[in-house]
Amino acid sequence: MIVEATALRKSYGATEVLSGIDLALPEGSVLALLGPNGAGKTTTVRILSTLIRPNAGSATIAGYDVVRQAAQVRGVISLTGQYAAVDENQTGRENLAMVGRLMHLGRRGADRRTGELLEQFGLTDAMHRRVKTYSGGMRRRLDLAMSLVARPQVIFLDEPTTGLDPASRSTMWEAIGELVRDGTTILLTTQYLEEADRLADRIVLLDHGRIVADGTADALKAQVGGERVELQFASEPEVRKATDVLGAVAVVGPLRLSVPSDGTAVHLHHLLDLLRDNGTVPERVSAHRPTLDDVFLALTA
Amino acid sequence: MSHHSVAAALSDTATMIDRSVRLARRNVDTVFVSILLPVLMMALFVYVFGGAINTGTAYINYVVPGILLLTTGYGAATTAMAVADDMNSGMIDRLRSLPIRSFAVLTGHVAASVARNALSTTLVILASFAMGFRPNATAGDWLAAIGLLLLYVVALSWLAAGLGVVARSVESASTLSFFMLFLPYLSSAFVQPGTMPSWLQPISAHQPITYVVEAVRGFLTGVPVGNSATFALAWCVGLLVFSVALASSLYRQRTRR
Ligand SMILES: Nc1ncnc2c1ncn2[C@@H]1O[C@H](COP(=O)(O)OP(=O)(O)OP(=O)(O)O)[C@@H](O)[C@H]1O
Ligand SMILES: [Mg+2]
């Protein structure tokens, strides 16, 4: 496991904000830390990126202890924090070159890497403009680019797309996808279920400093039940006829029934045939797939 | 530290100095204000209050050293704000998560502060010439005055950096810097301490700004320097050692994990 955390706890004064967090990321995997405001996502990321110490528990990155071997950990990770860390009064190019120099790439090396990253993040045209003239999406892209200067093995992304419009968000997703293809291990936090669903191999749902669910997106969805078909009828007698023939159904509204389904057309066909043979036809039919939203609401209520 | 890590630390410091100087250069407003305000104060003292203050010499010749220290005060406040900005934004997290000695960020701001102060002080001196300042100093006197002012600016900049580290916002950094702007008024910068209430006199006579002002005034206008140069030097070195220690200890505390 390239990232491993065991029983991490953190308190501020009398308030415990992390109450025993365990995480394990295999090399090259993507883990999404999902949770509402104040769940402890940033606190977890700050502990793993050596910025703060846990009160108890331990964590290692690439085998280095985040408390005792912070310098070595810093050599293999990079952090894109929740709030953009870019100099407004430097140009995009200068910001990147500064990190290149701090990473001791040499003037030539820093220049080359800066050029590559500007290109990759679509900032070449804006590279000579001060960052304060950048849009929110450009700023966030530059922020991520600055984290990639030294090609880190493990990247922490704290809410990489919060506040971005759909276009900028999908650009960020592409950039993150590219890192994944290169084999980078990524731990990202997000409040967007769609983002976790799309980017992560594994999702950890955090609430009030505790892990309340952990698994693949599909496993989490299965936890709140599988797919269902909802049927809407015109009248009470029709509903009664339908319940007679269908057996295990849930009443989910006035004149509305919900039936478990495997989501295939064959099953839907079978269902409708069954109803028709019994002399009833639903007015409307809709397939309902549990989303991560259902999981989120069910587990963090 | 091994040779390698000394070289790395020097290179990182140079990078951070570069950054701070560039940021300072692009923030012309603050340089402008740190020149304009002292020049306005100088005009006010020379043309409005000066007539009522008897210093035994042309008032402008008396007041210029004090105005120069006032200028450095404004410069220091700017430095405190720049440091506070970094400490309270994502920047400090980025720097701390890199495999470098992040303390270099303070060294960068101090170096930029010294450069900015050198510029604004020079411009204020030029303005004072225009208002009738007529120093009576040899090249050696100028060198001594400049050297002392430079030492004072370095010490004050480290103090400002320390204030920037503890400040929880840019605004509070500017408030914390208030005393640096206030201290010159309680010195011999504008009036002779003898004219102050008796309880204030010992404070005003022995505080560092008085010694630095007296020494610079002595070097530039030919009034006897006496032992004020020695005291000024001692104060500046003491302040420097204290400020660097304070800034690094505050930085360590603020970033304690
Ligand atoms: N330095 C601190 N001092 C006191 N409390 C803190 C501190 N840092 C975080 N907290 C508290 O810890 C809890 C978890 O905060 P954290 O920032 O980790 O949440 P988060 O999941 O990142 O939330 P968000 O989605 O709003 O960013 C919050 O209640 C927060 O107020
Ligand atoms: Mg957060």
PDB file of N, CA, C and O in Angstrom, chain A residues 46 49-53 66-67 70-71 74-75 79 83-87 89-91 94 98 101-104 130 143 146-147, chain B residues 7-9 11-16 18-19 22-23 26-27 86 89-100 255-257:
ATOM      1  N   ARG A  46      -4.453  17.067   5.262  1.00  0.00           N
ATOM      2  CA  ARG A  46      -3.347  17.814   5.873  1.00  0.00           C
ATOM      3  C   ARG A  46      -2.447  16.910   6.717  1.00  0.00           C
ATOM      4  O   ARG A  46      -1.247  17.123   6.795  1.00  0.00           O
ATOM      5  N   SER A  49      -0.381  14.883   4.192  1.00  0.00           N
ATOM      6  CA  SER A  49       0.622  15.667   3.462  1.00  0.00           C
ATOM      7  C   SER A  49       1.584  16.380   4.424  1.00  0.00           C
ATOM      8  O   SER A  49       2.211  17.359   4.040  1.00  0.00           O
ATOM      9  N   THR A  50       1.682  15.905   5.640  1.00  0.00           N
ATOM     10  CA  THR A  50       2.667  16.326   6.662  1.00  0.00           C
ATOM     11  C   THR A  50       2.456  17.732   7.223  1.00  0.00           C
ATOM     12  O   THR A  50       3.314  18.253   7.930  1.00  0.00           O
ATOM     13  N   LEU A  51       1.330  18.373   6.927  1.00  0.00           N
ATOM     14  CA  LEU A  51       1.163  19.748   7.417  1.00  0.00           C
ATOM     15  C   LEU A  51       0.755  19.798   8.879  1.00  0.00           C
ATOM     16  O   LEU A  51       1.113  20.732   9.593  1.00  0.00           O
ATOM     17  N   ILE A  52      -0.004  18.819   9.318  1.00  0.00           N
ATOM     18  CA  ILE A  52      -0.328  18.728  10.744  1.00  0.00           C
ATOM     19  C   ILE A  52      -0.097  17.293  11.222  1.00  0.00           C
ATOM     20  O   ILE A  52      -0.040  16.367  10.415  1.00  0.00           O
ATOM     21  N   ARG A  53       0.049  17.169  12.549  1.00  0.00           N
ATOM     22  CA  ARG A  53       0.276  15.849  13.125  1.00  0.00           C
ATOM     23  C   ARG A  53      -1.030  15.286  13.663  1.00  0.00           C
ATOM     24  O   ARG A  53      -1.823  16.031  14.218  1.00  0.00           O
ATOM     25  N   VAL A  66       4.573   9.786   8.140  1.00  0.00           N
ATOM     26  CA  VAL A  66       4.276  11.200   7.868  1.00  0.00           C
ATOM     27  C   VAL A  66       4.710  12.128   9.003  1.00  0.00           C
ATOM     28  O   VAL A  66       4.867  13.332   8.801  1.00  0.00           O
ATOM     29  N   VAL A  67       4.895  11.575  10.202  1.00  0.00           N
ATOM     30  CA  VAL A  67       5.344  12.424  11.308  1.00  0.00           C
ATOM     31  C   VAL A  67       6.869  12.408  11.411  1.00  0.00           C
ATOM     32  O   VAL A  67       7.512  13.452  11.391  1.00  0.00           O
ATOM     33  N   ALA A  70       8.874  13.278   7.694  1.00  0.00           N
ATOM     34  CA  ALA A  70       8.110  14.243   6.891  1.00  0.00           C
ATOM     35  C   ALA A  70       8.887  14.688   5.650  1.00  0.00           C
ATOM     36  O   ALA A  70       8.316  14.824   4.568  1.00  0.00           O
ATOM     37  N   ALA A  71      10.209  14.885   5.797  1.00  0.00           N
ATOM     38  CA  ALA A  71      10.993  15.382   4.662  1.00  0.00           C
ATOM     39  C   ALA A  71      10.954  14.379   3.503  1.00  0.00           C
ATOM     40  O   ALA A  71      10.766  14.766   2.343  1.00  0.00           O
ATOM     41  N   ARG A  74       7.570  14.427   1.846  1.00  0.00           N
ATOM     42  CA  ARG A  74       7.411  15.589   0.962  1.00  0.00           C
ATOM     43  C   ARG A  74       8.093  15.380  -0.382  1.00  0.00           C
ATOM     44  O   ARG A  74       7.721  16.015  -1.370  1.00  0.00           O
ATOM     45  N   GLY A  75       9.095  14.521  -0.392  1.00  0.00           N
ATOM     46  CA  GLY A  75       9.783  14.237  -1.638  1.00  0.00           C
ATOM     47  C   GLY A  75       8.958  13.397  -2.612  1.00  0.00           C
ATOM     48  O   GLY A  75       9.258  13.371  -3.798  1.00  0.00           O
ATOM     49  N   LEU A  79       0.630  18.403  -3.069  1.00  0.00           N
ATOM     50  CA  LEU A  79      -0.661  18.792  -2.514  1.00  0.00           C
ATOM     51  C   LEU A  79      -1.266  19.911  -3.348  1.00  0.00           C
ATOM     52  O   LEU A  79      -0.602  20.905  -3.637  1.00  0.00           O
ATOM     53  N   TYR A  83      -7.778  25.689  -1.136  1.00  0.00           N
ATOM     54  CA  TYR A  83      -7.754  27.058  -1.630  1.00  0.00           C
ATOM     55  C   TYR A  83      -6.524  27.255  -2.501  1.00  0.00           C
ATOM     56  O   TYR A  83      -5.426  26.875  -2.105  1.00  0.00           O
ATOM     57  N   ALA A  84      -6.722  27.814  -3.676  1.00  0.00           N
ATOM     58  CA  ALA A  84      -5.663  27.927  -4.666  1.00  0.00           C
ATOM     59  C   ALA A  84      -4.416  28.578  -4.073  1.00  0.00           C
ATOM     60  O   ALA A  84      -4.496  29.584  -3.373  1.00  0.00           O
ATOM     61  N   ALA A  85      -3.264  27.958  -4.322  1.00  0.00           N
ATOM     62  CA  ALA A  85      -1.995  28.478  -3.825  1.00  0.00           C
ATOM     63  C   ALA A  85      -1.175  28.938  -5.011  1.00  0.00           C
ATOM     64  O   ALA A  85      -0.264  28.267  -5.463  1.00  0.00           O
ATOM     65  N   VAL A  86      -1.565  30.091  -5.560  1.00  0.00           N
ATOM     66  CA  VAL A  86      -0.851  30.649  -6.705  1.00  0.00           C
ATOM     67  C   VAL A  86      -0.606  32.123  -6.407  1.00  0.00           C
ATOM     68  O   VAL A  86      -1.355  32.730  -5.654  1.00  0.00           O
ATOM     69  N   ASP A  87       0.474  32.667  -6.962  1.00  0.00           N
ATOM     70  CA  ASP A  87       0.743  34.095  -6.767  1.00  0.00           C
ATOM     71  C   ASP A  87      -0.006  34.893  -7.812  1.00  0.00           C
ATOM     72  O   ASP A  87       0.280  34.795  -8.998  1.00  0.00           O
ATOM     73  N   ASN A  89       0.151  37.940  -8.512  1.00  0.00           N
ATOM     74  CA  ASN A  89       0.938  38.957  -9.202  1.00  0.00           C
ATOM     75  C   ASN A  89       2.144  38.405  -9.940  1.00  0.00           C
ATOM     76  O   ASN A  89       3.022  39.148 -10.358  1.00  0.00           O
ATOM     77  N   GLN A  90       2.183  37.056 -10.085  1.00  0.00           N
ATOM     78  CA  GLN A  90       3.162  36.489 -11.001  1.00  0.00           C
ATOM     79  C   GLN A  90       2.370  35.950 -12.191  1.00  0.00           C
ATOM     80  O   GLN A  90       1.176  35.665 -12.078  1.00  0.00           O
ATOM     81  N   THR A  91       3.041  35.771 -13.294  1.00  0.00           N
ATOM     82  CA  THR A  91       2.374  35.163 -14.447  1.00  0.00           C
ATOM     83  C   THR A  91       2.295  33.657 -14.212  1.00  0.00           C
ATOM     84  O   THR A  91       2.946  33.123 -13.306  1.00  0.00           O
ATOM     85  N   GLU A  94       5.731  32.209 -14.550  1.00  0.00           N
ATOM     86  CA  GLU A  94       6.603  32.494 -13.400  1.00  0.00           C
ATOM     87  C   GLU A  94       6.253  31.620 -12.200  1.00  0.00           C
ATOM     88  O   GLU A  94       7.142  31.138 -11.486  1.00  0.00           O
ATOM     89  N   MET A  98       8.937  29.049 -10.691  1.00  0.00           N
ATOM     90  CA  MET A  98       9.341  29.167  -9.285  1.00  0.00           C
ATOM     91  C   MET A  98       9.360  27.786  -8.619  1.00  0.00           C
ATOM     92  O   MET A  98      10.337  27.416  -7.957  1.00  0.00           O
ATOM     93  N   ARG A 101      12.272  25.748  -9.870  1.00  0.00           N
ATOM     94  CA  ARG A 101      13.546  26.098  -9.221  1.00  0.00           C
ATOM     95  C   ARG A 101      13.610  25.527  -7.810  1.00  0.00           C
ATOM     96  O   ARG A 101      14.656  25.052  -7.363  1.00  0.00           O
ATOM     97  N   LEU A 102      12.466  25.587  -7.101  1.00  0.00           N
ATOM     98  CA  LEU A 102      12.452  25.039  -5.736  1.00  0.00           C
ATOM     99  C   LEU A 102      12.666  23.527  -5.741  1.00  0.00           C
ATOM    100  O   LEU A 102      13.176  22.962  -4.773  1.00  0.00           O
ATOM    101  N   MET A 103      12.263  22.893  -6.836  1.00  0.00           N
ATOM    102  CA  MET A 103      12.466  21.445  -6.942  1.00  0.00           C
ATOM    103  C   MET A 103      13.829  21.124  -7.550  1.00  0.00           C
ATOM    104  O   MET A 103      14.122  19.965  -7.841  1.00  0.00           O
ATOM    105  N   HIS A 104      14.657  22.160  -7.767  1.00  0.00           N
ATOM    106  CA  HIS A 104      16.032  22.002  -8.257  1.00  0.00           C
ATOM    107  C   HIS A 104      16.105  21.255  -9.583  1.00  0.00           C
ATOM    108  O   HIS A 104      16.912  20.348  -9.745  1.00  0.00           O
ATOM    109  N   ARG A 130      -0.594  37.950 -15.812  1.00  0.00           N
ATOM    110  CA  ARG A 130      -0.615  37.737 -14.366  1.00  0.00           C
ATOM    111  C   ARG A 130      -1.834  36.906 -13.991  1.00  0.00           C
ATOM    112  O   ARG A 130      -2.896  37.042 -14.591  1.00  0.00           O
ATOM    113  N   ASP A 143      -2.947  25.786 -10.530  1.00  0.00           N
ATOM    114  CA  ASP A 143      -2.691  25.262  -9.193  1.00  0.00           C
ATOM    115  C   ASP A 143      -2.321  23.780  -9.270  1.00  0.00           C
ATOM    116  O   ASP A 143      -1.343  23.336  -8.660  1.00  0.00           O
ATOM    117  N   MET A 146       1.077  23.304 -10.888  1.00  0.00           N
ATOM    118  CA  MET A 146       2.185  23.577  -9.965  1.00  0.00           C
ATOM    119  C   MET A 146       2.473  22.380  -9.062  1.00  0.00           C
ATOM    120  O   MET A 146       3.589  22.206  -8.578  1.00  0.00           O
ATOM    121  N   SER A 147       1.448  21.567  -8.825  1.00  0.00           N
ATOM    122  CA  SER A 147       1.655  20.375  -7.998  1.00  0.00           C
ATOM    123  C   SER A 147       2.319  19.252  -8.768  1.00  0.00           C
ATOM    124  O   SER A 147       2.730  18.266  -8.178  1.00  0.00           O
TER     125      SER A 147
ATOM    126  N   ALA B   7      23.885  24.280  -0.152  1.00  0.00           N
ATOM    127  CA  ALA B   7      23.683  24.824  -1.501  1.00  0.00           C
ATOM    128  C   ALA B   7      22.200  24.857  -1.840  1.00  0.00           C
ATOM    129  O   ALA B   7      21.693  25.842  -2.395  1.00  0.00           O
ATOM    130  N   ALA B   8      21.491  23.788  -1.471  1.00  0.00           N
ATOM    131  CA  ALA B   8      20.055  23.734  -1.762  1.00  0.00           C
ATOM    132  C   ALA B   8      19.321  24.840  -1.012  1.00  0.00           C
ATOM    133  O   ALA B   8      18.461  25.523  -1.576  1.00  0.00           O
ATOM    134  N   ALA B   9      19.687  25.027   0.262  1.00  0.00           N
ATOM    135  CA  ALA B   9      19.011  26.053   1.063  1.00  0.00           C
ATOM    136  C   ALA B   9      19.275  27.442   0.482  1.00  0.00           C
ATOM    137  O   ALA B   9      18.379  28.287   0.422  1.00  0.00           O
ATOM    138  N   SER B  11      19.976  28.134  -2.648  1.00  0.00           N
ATOM    139  CA  SER B  11      19.251  28.246  -3.905  1.00  0.00           C
ATOM    140  C   SER B  11      17.758  28.521  -3.647  1.00  0.00           C
ATOM    141  O   SER B  11      17.141  29.357  -4.306  1.00  0.00           O
ATOM    142  N   ASP B  12      17.185  27.829  -2.655  1.00  0.00           N
ATOM    143  CA  ASP B  12      15.773  28.058  -2.334  1.00  0.00           C
ATOM    144  C   ASP B  12      15.552  29.480  -1.847  1.00  0.00           C
ATOM    145  O   ASP B  12      14.553  30.130  -2.188  1.00  0.00           O
ATOM    146  N   THR B  13      16.500  29.973  -1.028  1.00  0.00           N
ATOM    147  CA  THR B  13      16.378  31.339  -0.525  1.00  0.00           C
ATOM    148  C   THR B  13      16.440  32.326  -1.688  1.00  0.00           C
ATOM    149  O   THR B  13      15.645  33.268  -1.763  1.00  0.00           O
ATOM    150  N   ALA B  14      17.366  32.073  -2.623  1.00  0.00           N
ATOM    151  CA  ALA B  14      17.471  32.964  -3.788  1.00  0.00           C
ATOM    152  C   ALA B  14      16.160  32.949  -4.577  1.00  0.00           C
ATOM    153  O   ALA B  14      15.672  33.996  -5.025  1.00  0.00           O
ATOM    154  N   THR B  15      15.574  31.769  -4.731  1.00  0.00           N
ATOM    155  CA  THR B  15      14.304  31.671  -5.463  1.00  0.00           C
ATOM    156  C   THR B  15      13.209  32.481  -4.767  1.00  0.00           C
ATOM    157  O   THR B  15      12.444  33.209  -5.410  1.00  0.00           O
ATOM    158  N   MET B  16      13.159  32.381  -3.441  1.00  0.00           N
ATOM    159  CA  MET B  16      12.113  33.095  -2.710  1.00  0.00           C
ATOM    160  C   MET B  16      12.371  34.610  -2.709  1.00  0.00           C
ATOM    161  O   MET B  16      11.433  35.400  -2.701  1.00  0.00           O
ATOM    162  N   ASP B  18      13.811  36.227  -5.178  1.00  0.00           N
ATOM    163  CA  ASP B  18      13.370  36.579  -6.523  1.00  0.00           C
ATOM    164  C   ASP B  18      11.870  36.816  -6.578  1.00  0.00           C
ATOM    165  O   ASP B  18      11.386  37.793  -7.130  1.00  0.00           O
ATOM    166  N   ARG B  19      11.162  35.865  -5.999  1.00  0.00           N
ATOM    167  CA  ARG B  19       9.700  35.944  -5.999  1.00  0.00           C
ATOM    168  C   ARG B  19       9.225  37.195  -5.264  1.00  0.00           C
ATOM    169  O   ARG B  19       8.421  37.964  -5.793  1.00  0.00           O
ATOM    170  N   ARG B  22       9.924  40.381  -7.086  1.00  0.00           N
ATOM    171  CA  ARG B  22       9.044  40.540  -8.247  1.00  0.00           C
ATOM    172  C   ARG B  22       7.649  40.977  -7.802  1.00  0.00           C
ATOM    173  O   ARG B  22       7.050  41.878  -8.384  1.00  0.00           O
ATOM    174  N   LEU B  23       7.156  40.338  -6.752  1.00  0.00           N
ATOM    175  CA  LEU B  23       5.827  40.703  -6.258  1.00  0.00           C
ATOM    176  C   LEU B  23       5.823  42.145  -5.759  1.00  0.00           C
ATOM    177  O   LEU B  23       4.874  42.892  -5.989  1.00  0.00           O
ATOM    178  N   ARG B  26       5.715  44.649  -8.495  1.00  0.00           N
ATOM    179  CA  ARG B  26       4.430  44.756  -9.186  1.00  0.00           C
ATOM    180  C   ARG B  26       3.360  45.357  -8.307  1.00  0.00           C
ATOM    181  O   ARG B  26       2.236  45.537  -8.727  1.00  0.00           O
ATOM    182  N   ASN B  27       3.708  45.596  -7.070  1.00  0.00           N
ATOM    183  CA  ASN B  27       2.738  46.196  -6.163  1.00  0.00           C
ATOM    184  C   ASN B  27       3.150  47.640  -5.950  1.00  0.00           C
ATOM    185  O   ASN B  27       3.480  48.055  -4.842  1.00  0.00           O
ATOM    186  N   ASP B  86       0.902  35.489   2.822  1.00  0.00           N
ATOM    187  CA  ASP B  86       1.379  34.132   2.546  1.00  0.00           C
ATOM    188  C   ASP B  86       0.980  33.152   3.647  1.00  0.00           C
ATOM    189  O   ASP B  86       0.601  32.021   3.376  1.00  0.00           O
ATOM    190  N   SER B  89      -2.796  32.257   3.400  1.00  0.00           N
ATOM    191  CA  SER B  89      -3.376  31.774   2.146  1.00  0.00           C
ATOM    192  C   SER B  89      -2.887  30.340   1.943  1.00  0.00           C
ATOM    193  O   SER B  89      -2.169  29.794   2.775  1.00  0.00           O
ATOM    194  N   GLY B  90      -3.267  29.753   0.830  1.00  0.00           N
ATOM    195  CA  GLY B  90      -2.824  28.385   0.562  1.00  0.00           C
ATOM    196  C   GLY B  90      -1.321  28.302   0.301  1.00  0.00           C
ATOM    197  O   GLY B  90      -0.741  27.219   0.323  1.00  0.00           O
ATOM    198  N   MET B  91      -0.675  29.460   0.041  1.00  0.00           N
ATOM    199  CA  MET B  91       0.728  29.447  -0.362  1.00  0.00           C
ATOM    200  C   MET B  91       1.621  28.750   0.658  1.00  0.00           C
ATOM    201  O   MET B  91       2.497  27.970   0.292  1.00  0.00           O
ATOM    202  N   ILE B  92       1.384  29.034   1.930  1.00  0.00           N
ATOM    203  CA  ILE B  92       2.282  28.460   2.935  1.00  0.00           C
ATOM    204  C   ILE B  92       2.129  26.930   2.970  1.00  0.00           C
ATOM    205  O   ILE B  92       3.099  26.205   3.178  1.00  0.00           O
ATOM    206  N   ASP B  93       0.913  26.429   2.715  1.00  0.00           N
ATOM    207  CA  ASP B  93       0.714  24.976   2.666  1.00  0.00           C
ATOM    208  C   ASP B  93       1.469  24.378   1.489  1.00  0.00           C
ATOM    209  O   ASP B  93       2.094  23.327   1.599  1.00  0.00           O
ATOM    210  N   ARG B  94       1.388  25.075   0.346  1.00  0.00           N
ATOM    211  CA  ARG B  94       2.115  24.580  -0.826  1.00  0.00           C
ATOM    212  C   ARG B  94       3.606  24.508  -0.504  1.00  0.00           C
ATOM    213  O   ARG B  94       4.243  23.478  -0.745  1.00  0.00           O
ATOM    214  N   LEU B  95       4.171  25.599   0.038  1.00  0.00           N
ATOM    215  CA  LEU B  95       5.611  25.622   0.293  1.00  0.00           C
ATOM    216  C   LEU B  95       6.000  24.585   1.339  1.00  0.00           C
ATOM    217  O   LEU B  95       7.018  23.911   1.217  1.00  0.00           O
ATOM    218  N   ARG B  96       5.152  24.434   2.349  1.00  0.00           N
ATOM    219  CA  ARG B  96       5.480  23.478   3.415  1.00  0.00           C
ATOM    220  C   ARG B  96       5.377  22.041   2.940  1.00  0.00           C
ATOM    221  O   ARG B  96       5.984  21.153   3.537  1.00  0.00           O
ATOM    222  N   SER B  97       4.579  21.797   1.903  1.00  0.00           N
ATOM    223  CA  SER B  97       4.472  20.409   1.451  1.00  0.00           C
ATOM    224  C   SER B  97       5.551  20.066   0.422  1.00  0.00           C
ATOM    225  O   SER B  97       5.635  18.934  -0.030  1.00  0.00           O
ATOM    226  N   LEU B  98       6.376  21.050   0.047  1.00  0.00           N
ATOM    227  CA  LEU B  98       7.510  20.769  -0.838  1.00  0.00           C
ATOM    228  C   LEU B  98       8.716  20.350   0.011  1.00  0.00           C
ATOM    229  O   LEU B  98       8.806  20.721   1.182  1.00  0.00           O
ATOM    230  N   PRO B  99       9.630  19.583  -0.590  1.00  0.00           N
ATOM    231  CA  PRO B  99      10.802  19.161   0.186  1.00  0.00           C
ATOM    232  C   PRO B  99      11.848  20.267   0.291  1.00  0.00           C
ATOM    233  O   PRO B  99      12.966  20.123  -0.172  1.00  0.00           O
ATOM    234  N   ILE B 100      11.461  21.401   0.880  1.00  0.00           N
ATOM    235  CA  ILE B 100      12.395  22.531   1.031  1.00  0.00           C
ATOM    236  C   ILE B 100      12.274  23.080   2.447  1.00  0.00           C
ATOM    237  O   ILE B 100      11.352  22.724   3.177  1.00  0.00           O
ATOM    238  N   THR B 255       3.843  26.947  12.409  1.00  0.00           N
ATOM    239  CA  THR B 255       3.808  25.803  11.498  1.00  0.00           C
ATOM    240  C   THR B 255       4.070  24.497  12.251  1.00  0.00           C
ATOM    241  O   THR B 255       4.367  23.483  11.639  1.00  0.00           O
ATOM    242  N   ARG B 256       3.967  24.552  13.595  1.00  0.00           N
ATOM    243  CA  ARG B 256       4.214  23.328  14.358  1.00  0.00           C
ATOM    244  C   ARG B 256       3.144  22.315  14.001  1.00  0.00           C
ATOM    245  O   ARG B 256       1.968  22.637  13.892  1.00  0.00           O
ATOM    246  N   ARG B 257       3.591  21.077  13.789  1.00  0.00           N
ATOM    247  CA  ARG B 257       2.656  20.092  13.290  1.00  0.00           C
ATOM    248  C   ARG B 257       2.023  19.304  14.417  1.00  0.00           C
ATOM    249  O   ARG B 257       2.546  19.162  15.458  1.00  0.00           O
TER     250      ARG B 257
END
